[in-house]
CSV table of C-alpha atoms in Angstrom, one decimal:
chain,number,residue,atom,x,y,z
A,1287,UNK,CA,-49.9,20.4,16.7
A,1288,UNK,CA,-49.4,17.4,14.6
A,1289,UNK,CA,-48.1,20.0,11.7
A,1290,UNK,CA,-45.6,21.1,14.1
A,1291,UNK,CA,-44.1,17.9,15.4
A,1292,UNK,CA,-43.8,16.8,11.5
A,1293,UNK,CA,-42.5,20.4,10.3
A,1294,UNK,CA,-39.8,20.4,13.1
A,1295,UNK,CA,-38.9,16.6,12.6
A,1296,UNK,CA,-38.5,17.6,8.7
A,1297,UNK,CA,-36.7,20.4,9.5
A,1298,UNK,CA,-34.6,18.1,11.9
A,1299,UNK,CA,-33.8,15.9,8.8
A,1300,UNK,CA,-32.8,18.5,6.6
A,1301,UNK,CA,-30.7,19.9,9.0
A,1302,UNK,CA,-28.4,16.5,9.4
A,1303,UNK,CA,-25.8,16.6,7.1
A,1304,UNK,CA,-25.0,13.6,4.5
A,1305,UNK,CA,-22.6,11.0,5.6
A,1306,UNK,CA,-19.4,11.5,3.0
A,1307,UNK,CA,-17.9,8.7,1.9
A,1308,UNK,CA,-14.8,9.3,1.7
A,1309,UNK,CA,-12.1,8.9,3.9
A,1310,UNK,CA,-11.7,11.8,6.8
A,1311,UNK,CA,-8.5,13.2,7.1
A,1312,UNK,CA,-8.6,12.4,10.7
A,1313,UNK,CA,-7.5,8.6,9.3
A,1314,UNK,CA,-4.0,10.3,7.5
A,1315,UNK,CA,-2.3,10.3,11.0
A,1316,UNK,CA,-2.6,6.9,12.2
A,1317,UNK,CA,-1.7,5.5,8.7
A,1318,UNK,CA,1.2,8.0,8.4
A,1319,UNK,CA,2.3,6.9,12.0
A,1320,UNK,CA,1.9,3.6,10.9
A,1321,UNK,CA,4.6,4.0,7.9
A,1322,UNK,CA,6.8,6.1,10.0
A,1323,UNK,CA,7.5,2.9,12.5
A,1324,UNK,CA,7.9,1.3,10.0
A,1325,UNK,CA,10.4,3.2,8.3
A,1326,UNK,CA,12.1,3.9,12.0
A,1327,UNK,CA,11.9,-0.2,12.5
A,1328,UNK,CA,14.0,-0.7,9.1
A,1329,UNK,CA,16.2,2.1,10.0
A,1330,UNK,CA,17.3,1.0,13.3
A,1331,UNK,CA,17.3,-3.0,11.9
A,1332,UNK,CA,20.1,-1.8,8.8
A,1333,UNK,CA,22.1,0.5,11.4
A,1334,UNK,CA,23.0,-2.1,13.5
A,1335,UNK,CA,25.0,-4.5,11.4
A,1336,UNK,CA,26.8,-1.2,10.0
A,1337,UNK,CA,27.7,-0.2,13.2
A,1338,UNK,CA,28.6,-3.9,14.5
A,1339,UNK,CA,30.7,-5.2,11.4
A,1340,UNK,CA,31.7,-1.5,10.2
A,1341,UNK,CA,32.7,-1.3,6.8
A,1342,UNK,CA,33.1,-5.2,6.6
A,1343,UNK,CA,29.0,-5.3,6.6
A,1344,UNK,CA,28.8,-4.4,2.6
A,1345,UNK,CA,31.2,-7.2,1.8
A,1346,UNK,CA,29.7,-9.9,3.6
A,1347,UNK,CA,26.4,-8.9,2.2
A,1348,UNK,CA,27.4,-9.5,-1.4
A,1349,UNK,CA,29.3,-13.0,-0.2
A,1350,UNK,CA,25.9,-13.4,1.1
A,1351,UNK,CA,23.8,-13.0,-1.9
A,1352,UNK,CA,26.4,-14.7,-4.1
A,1353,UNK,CA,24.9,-17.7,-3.0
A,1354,UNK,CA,22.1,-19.6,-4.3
A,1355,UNK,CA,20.3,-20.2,-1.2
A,1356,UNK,CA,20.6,-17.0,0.6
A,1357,UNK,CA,19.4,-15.2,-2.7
A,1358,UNK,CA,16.2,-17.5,-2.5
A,1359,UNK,CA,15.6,-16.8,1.0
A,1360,UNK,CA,15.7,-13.1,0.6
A,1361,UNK,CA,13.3,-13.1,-2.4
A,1362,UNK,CA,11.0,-15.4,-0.3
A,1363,UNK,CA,10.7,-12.5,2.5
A,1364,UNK,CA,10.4,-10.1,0.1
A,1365,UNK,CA,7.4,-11.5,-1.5
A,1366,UNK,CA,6.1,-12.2,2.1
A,1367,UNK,CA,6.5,-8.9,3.3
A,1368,UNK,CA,4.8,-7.3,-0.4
A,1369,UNK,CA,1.9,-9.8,0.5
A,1370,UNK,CA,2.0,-8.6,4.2
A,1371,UNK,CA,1.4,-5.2,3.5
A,1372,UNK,CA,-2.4,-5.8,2.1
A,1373,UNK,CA,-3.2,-6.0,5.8
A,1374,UNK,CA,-0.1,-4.2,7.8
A,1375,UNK,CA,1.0,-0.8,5.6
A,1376,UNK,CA,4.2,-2.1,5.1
A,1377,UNK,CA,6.0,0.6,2.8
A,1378,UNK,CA,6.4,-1.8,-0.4
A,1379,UNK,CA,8.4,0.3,-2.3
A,1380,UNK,CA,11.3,0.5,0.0
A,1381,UNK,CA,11.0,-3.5,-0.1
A,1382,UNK,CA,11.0,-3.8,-3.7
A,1383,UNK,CA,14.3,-1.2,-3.6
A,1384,UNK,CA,16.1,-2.9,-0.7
A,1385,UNK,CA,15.3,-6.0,-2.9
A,1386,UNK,CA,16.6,-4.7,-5.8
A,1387,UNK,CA,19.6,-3.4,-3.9
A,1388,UNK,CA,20.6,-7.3,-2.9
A,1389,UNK,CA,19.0,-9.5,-6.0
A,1390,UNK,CA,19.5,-6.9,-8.8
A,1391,UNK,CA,17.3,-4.9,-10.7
A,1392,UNK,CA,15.7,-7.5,-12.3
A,1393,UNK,CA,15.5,-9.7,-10.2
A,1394,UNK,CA,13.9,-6.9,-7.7
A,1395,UNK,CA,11.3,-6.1,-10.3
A,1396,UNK,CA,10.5,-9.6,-11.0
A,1397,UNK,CA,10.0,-10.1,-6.9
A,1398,UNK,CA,8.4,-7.2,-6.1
A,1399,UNK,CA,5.8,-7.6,-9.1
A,1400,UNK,CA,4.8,-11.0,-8.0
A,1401,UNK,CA,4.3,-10.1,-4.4
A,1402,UNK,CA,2.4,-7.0,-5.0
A,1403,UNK,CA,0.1,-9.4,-7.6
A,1404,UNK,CA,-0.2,-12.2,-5.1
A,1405,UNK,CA,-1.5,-9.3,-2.7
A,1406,UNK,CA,-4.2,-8.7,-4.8
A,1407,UNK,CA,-5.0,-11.6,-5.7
A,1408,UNK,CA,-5.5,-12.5,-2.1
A,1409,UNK,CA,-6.8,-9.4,-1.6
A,1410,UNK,CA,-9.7,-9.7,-4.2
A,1411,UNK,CA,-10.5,-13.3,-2.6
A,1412,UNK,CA,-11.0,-11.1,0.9
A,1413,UNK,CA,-13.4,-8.7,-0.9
A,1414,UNK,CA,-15.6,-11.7,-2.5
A,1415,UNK,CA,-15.5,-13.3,0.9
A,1416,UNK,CA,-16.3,-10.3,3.4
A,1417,UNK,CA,-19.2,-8.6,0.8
A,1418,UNK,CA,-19.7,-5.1,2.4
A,1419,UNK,CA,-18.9,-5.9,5.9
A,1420,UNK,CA,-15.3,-4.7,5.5
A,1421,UNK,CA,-14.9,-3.7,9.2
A,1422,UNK,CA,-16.8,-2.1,12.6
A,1423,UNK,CA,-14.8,0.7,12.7
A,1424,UNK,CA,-16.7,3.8,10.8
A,1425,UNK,CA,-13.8,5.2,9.7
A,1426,UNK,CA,-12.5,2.3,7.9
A,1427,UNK,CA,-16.0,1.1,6.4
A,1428,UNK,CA,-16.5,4.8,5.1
A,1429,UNK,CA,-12.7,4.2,3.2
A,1430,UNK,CA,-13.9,0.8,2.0
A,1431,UNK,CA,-17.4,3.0,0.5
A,1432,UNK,CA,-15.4,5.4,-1.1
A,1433,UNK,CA,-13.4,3.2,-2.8
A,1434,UNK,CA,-16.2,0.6,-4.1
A,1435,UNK,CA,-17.8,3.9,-5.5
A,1436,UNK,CA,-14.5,4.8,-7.0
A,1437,UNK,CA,-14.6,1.4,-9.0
A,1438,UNK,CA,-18.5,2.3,-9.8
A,1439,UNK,CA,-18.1,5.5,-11.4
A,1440,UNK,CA,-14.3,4.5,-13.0
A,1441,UNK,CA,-14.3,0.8,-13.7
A,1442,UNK,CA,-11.6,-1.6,-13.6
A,1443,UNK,CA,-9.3,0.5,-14.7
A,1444,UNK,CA,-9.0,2.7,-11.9
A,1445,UNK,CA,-7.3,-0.3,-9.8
A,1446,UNK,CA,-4.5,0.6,-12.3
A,1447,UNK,CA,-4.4,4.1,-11.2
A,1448,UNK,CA,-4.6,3.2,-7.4
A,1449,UNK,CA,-1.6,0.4,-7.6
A,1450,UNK,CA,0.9,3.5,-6.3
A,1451,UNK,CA,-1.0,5.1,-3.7
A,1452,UNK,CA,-0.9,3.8,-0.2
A,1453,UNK,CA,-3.7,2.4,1.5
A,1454,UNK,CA,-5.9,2.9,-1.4
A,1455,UNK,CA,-4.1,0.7,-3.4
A,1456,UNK,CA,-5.3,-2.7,-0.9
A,1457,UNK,CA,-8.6,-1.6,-0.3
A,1458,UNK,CA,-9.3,-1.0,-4.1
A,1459,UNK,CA,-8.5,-4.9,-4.9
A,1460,UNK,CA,-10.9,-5.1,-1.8
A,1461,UNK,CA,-13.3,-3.5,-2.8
A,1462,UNK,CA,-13.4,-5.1,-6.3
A,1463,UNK,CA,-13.6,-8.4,-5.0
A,1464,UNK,CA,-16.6,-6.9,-3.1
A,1465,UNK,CA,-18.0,-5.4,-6.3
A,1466,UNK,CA,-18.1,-9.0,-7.9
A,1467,UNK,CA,-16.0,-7.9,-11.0
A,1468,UNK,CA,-14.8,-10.4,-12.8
A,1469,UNK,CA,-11.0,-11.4,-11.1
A,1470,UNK,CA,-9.4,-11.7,-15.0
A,1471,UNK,CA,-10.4,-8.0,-15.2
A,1472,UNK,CA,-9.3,-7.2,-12.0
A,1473,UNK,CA,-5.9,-9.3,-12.3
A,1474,UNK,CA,-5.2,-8.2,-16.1
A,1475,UNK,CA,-5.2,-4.1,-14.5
A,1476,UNK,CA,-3.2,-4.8,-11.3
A,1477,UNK,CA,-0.6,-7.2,-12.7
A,1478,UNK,CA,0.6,-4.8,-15.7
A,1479,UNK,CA,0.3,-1.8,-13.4
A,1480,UNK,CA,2.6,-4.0,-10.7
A,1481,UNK,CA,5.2,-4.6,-13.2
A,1482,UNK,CA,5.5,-0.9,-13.8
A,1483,UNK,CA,5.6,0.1,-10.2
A,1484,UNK,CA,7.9,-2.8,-9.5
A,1485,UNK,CA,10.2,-1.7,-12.5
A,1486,UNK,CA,10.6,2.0,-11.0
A,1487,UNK,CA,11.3,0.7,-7.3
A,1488,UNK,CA,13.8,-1.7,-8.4
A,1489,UNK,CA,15.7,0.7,-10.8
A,1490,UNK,CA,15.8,2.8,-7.6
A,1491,UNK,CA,17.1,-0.1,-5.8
A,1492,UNK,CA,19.9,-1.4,-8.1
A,1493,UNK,CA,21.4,2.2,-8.4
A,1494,UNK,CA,22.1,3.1,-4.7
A,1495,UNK,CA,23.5,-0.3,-3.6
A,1496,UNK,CA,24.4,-2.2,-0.6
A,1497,UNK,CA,26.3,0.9,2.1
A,1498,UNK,CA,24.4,3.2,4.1
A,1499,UNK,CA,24.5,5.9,1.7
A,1500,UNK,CA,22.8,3.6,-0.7
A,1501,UNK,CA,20.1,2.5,1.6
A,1502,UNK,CA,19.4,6.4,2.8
A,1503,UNK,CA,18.8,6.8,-0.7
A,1504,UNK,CA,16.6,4.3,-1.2
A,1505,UNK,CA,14.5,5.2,1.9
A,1506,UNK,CA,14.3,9.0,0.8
A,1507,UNK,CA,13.0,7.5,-2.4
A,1508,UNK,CA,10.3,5.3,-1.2
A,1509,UNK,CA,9.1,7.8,0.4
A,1510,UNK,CA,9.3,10.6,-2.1
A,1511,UNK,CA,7.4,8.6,-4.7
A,1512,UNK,CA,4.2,7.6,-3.0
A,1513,UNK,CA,3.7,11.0,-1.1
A,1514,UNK,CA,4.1,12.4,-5.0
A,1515,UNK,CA,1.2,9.6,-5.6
A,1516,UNK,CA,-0.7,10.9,-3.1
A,1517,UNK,CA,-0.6,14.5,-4.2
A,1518,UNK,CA,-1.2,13.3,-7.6
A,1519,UNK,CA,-4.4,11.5,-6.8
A,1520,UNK,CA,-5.8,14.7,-4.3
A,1521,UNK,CA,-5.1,17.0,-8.0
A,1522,UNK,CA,-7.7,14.7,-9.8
A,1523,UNK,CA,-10.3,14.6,-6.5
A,1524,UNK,CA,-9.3,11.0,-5.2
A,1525,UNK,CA,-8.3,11.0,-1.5
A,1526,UNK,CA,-5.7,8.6,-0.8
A,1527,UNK,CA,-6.3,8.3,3.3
């Protein structure tokens, strides 16, 4: 009798499946909705003054940003909203563009790369605070695991690889704060990757300009780009969401 009870509990062991550690795809709609409001809320925000001020909108906008003051203050919410997004999947590229589209290319890159750096700088800080207890929610702690085992079996430098992907991209600097690596490592591999990121968005951004067509350009482009990432990433057996 005792033989049995241990044979059926064995065979009850065998027969539970492993717990994957990598994100579900049940996750991909809530993050995907998440973007799309997002994207809806910015949409319906940079209709209105078009349809209030009609074509007059695009010239006040560059008497706007000719000034010293107002060119500050949008760079300032820029790099708030880039530092934002480690907790509220903001969609960073169409910031860095829509920056880009008001400051300048260079200017856009320059913003964009030091709020996406300062993300993970504060992001990494989270990570050497919070250990492993990234969350209660399953679902989220089993995305945080998959990435910390990303970093094992990759190193540093796959916090490079993950800048452009969504979601993956904040929970990698996470999860290296987590990990204990060493934040010059971790800073030297986002940072150069943020440039480049920055630099694409922006270049984006300086060629559609201020009108509608130019921000419906930018929007199809920020979104283009990190669903490529994401495609990208699956090719190679990472799973973005």
């Amino acid at each position: 009798m005792g033989n049995a009870n241990m044979s059926a509990e064995g065979l009850s062991h065998r027969a539970t499946p492993q717990e994957d550690p990598r994100p579900r795809s049940g996750r991909r709609w809530p993050i995907a909705l998440t973007y799309a409001a997002w994207i809806a809320i910015l949409i319906a925000i940079s209709a209105l003054p078009y349809i209030f001020f009609d074509g007059d909108f695009t010239r006040i906008v560059e008497q706007a940003m000719t000034e010293e003051s107002s060119r500050i203050a949008a760079a300032s919410i820029g790099i708030v909203l880039l530092v934002a997004d480690l907790l509220l999947v903001i969609p960073s590229g169409l910031i860095i563009a829509l920056m880009a589209a008001l400051l300048g290319g260079v200017i856009g890159a320059i913003v964009g790369a030091i709020g996406l750096s300062l993300a993970c700088a504060l992001g990494f800080w989270i990570g050497r605070s919070i250990k492993g207890d990234f969350s209660d929610n399953p679902a989220e702690q089993r995305q945080f695991t998959y990435a910390k085992d990303l970093i094992r079996r990759n190193g540093v430098i796959i916090l490079s690889a993950c800048r452009p992907i969504p979601v993956l991209a904040e929970l990698s600097v996470i999860a290296a704060g987590a990990l204990g690596l060493p934040m010059r490592s971790v800073m030297m591999a986002t940072v150069l990757a943020n440039v480049g990121l920055a630099s694409v968005y922006a270049g984006l951004g300086s060629m559609a300009g201020t009108g509608w067509l130019g921000f419906s350009f930018v929007l199809a482009a920020s979104l283009a780009l990190p669903a490529t990432t994401i495609l990208l990433a699956r090719s190679f057996g990472i799973r973005a969401s």
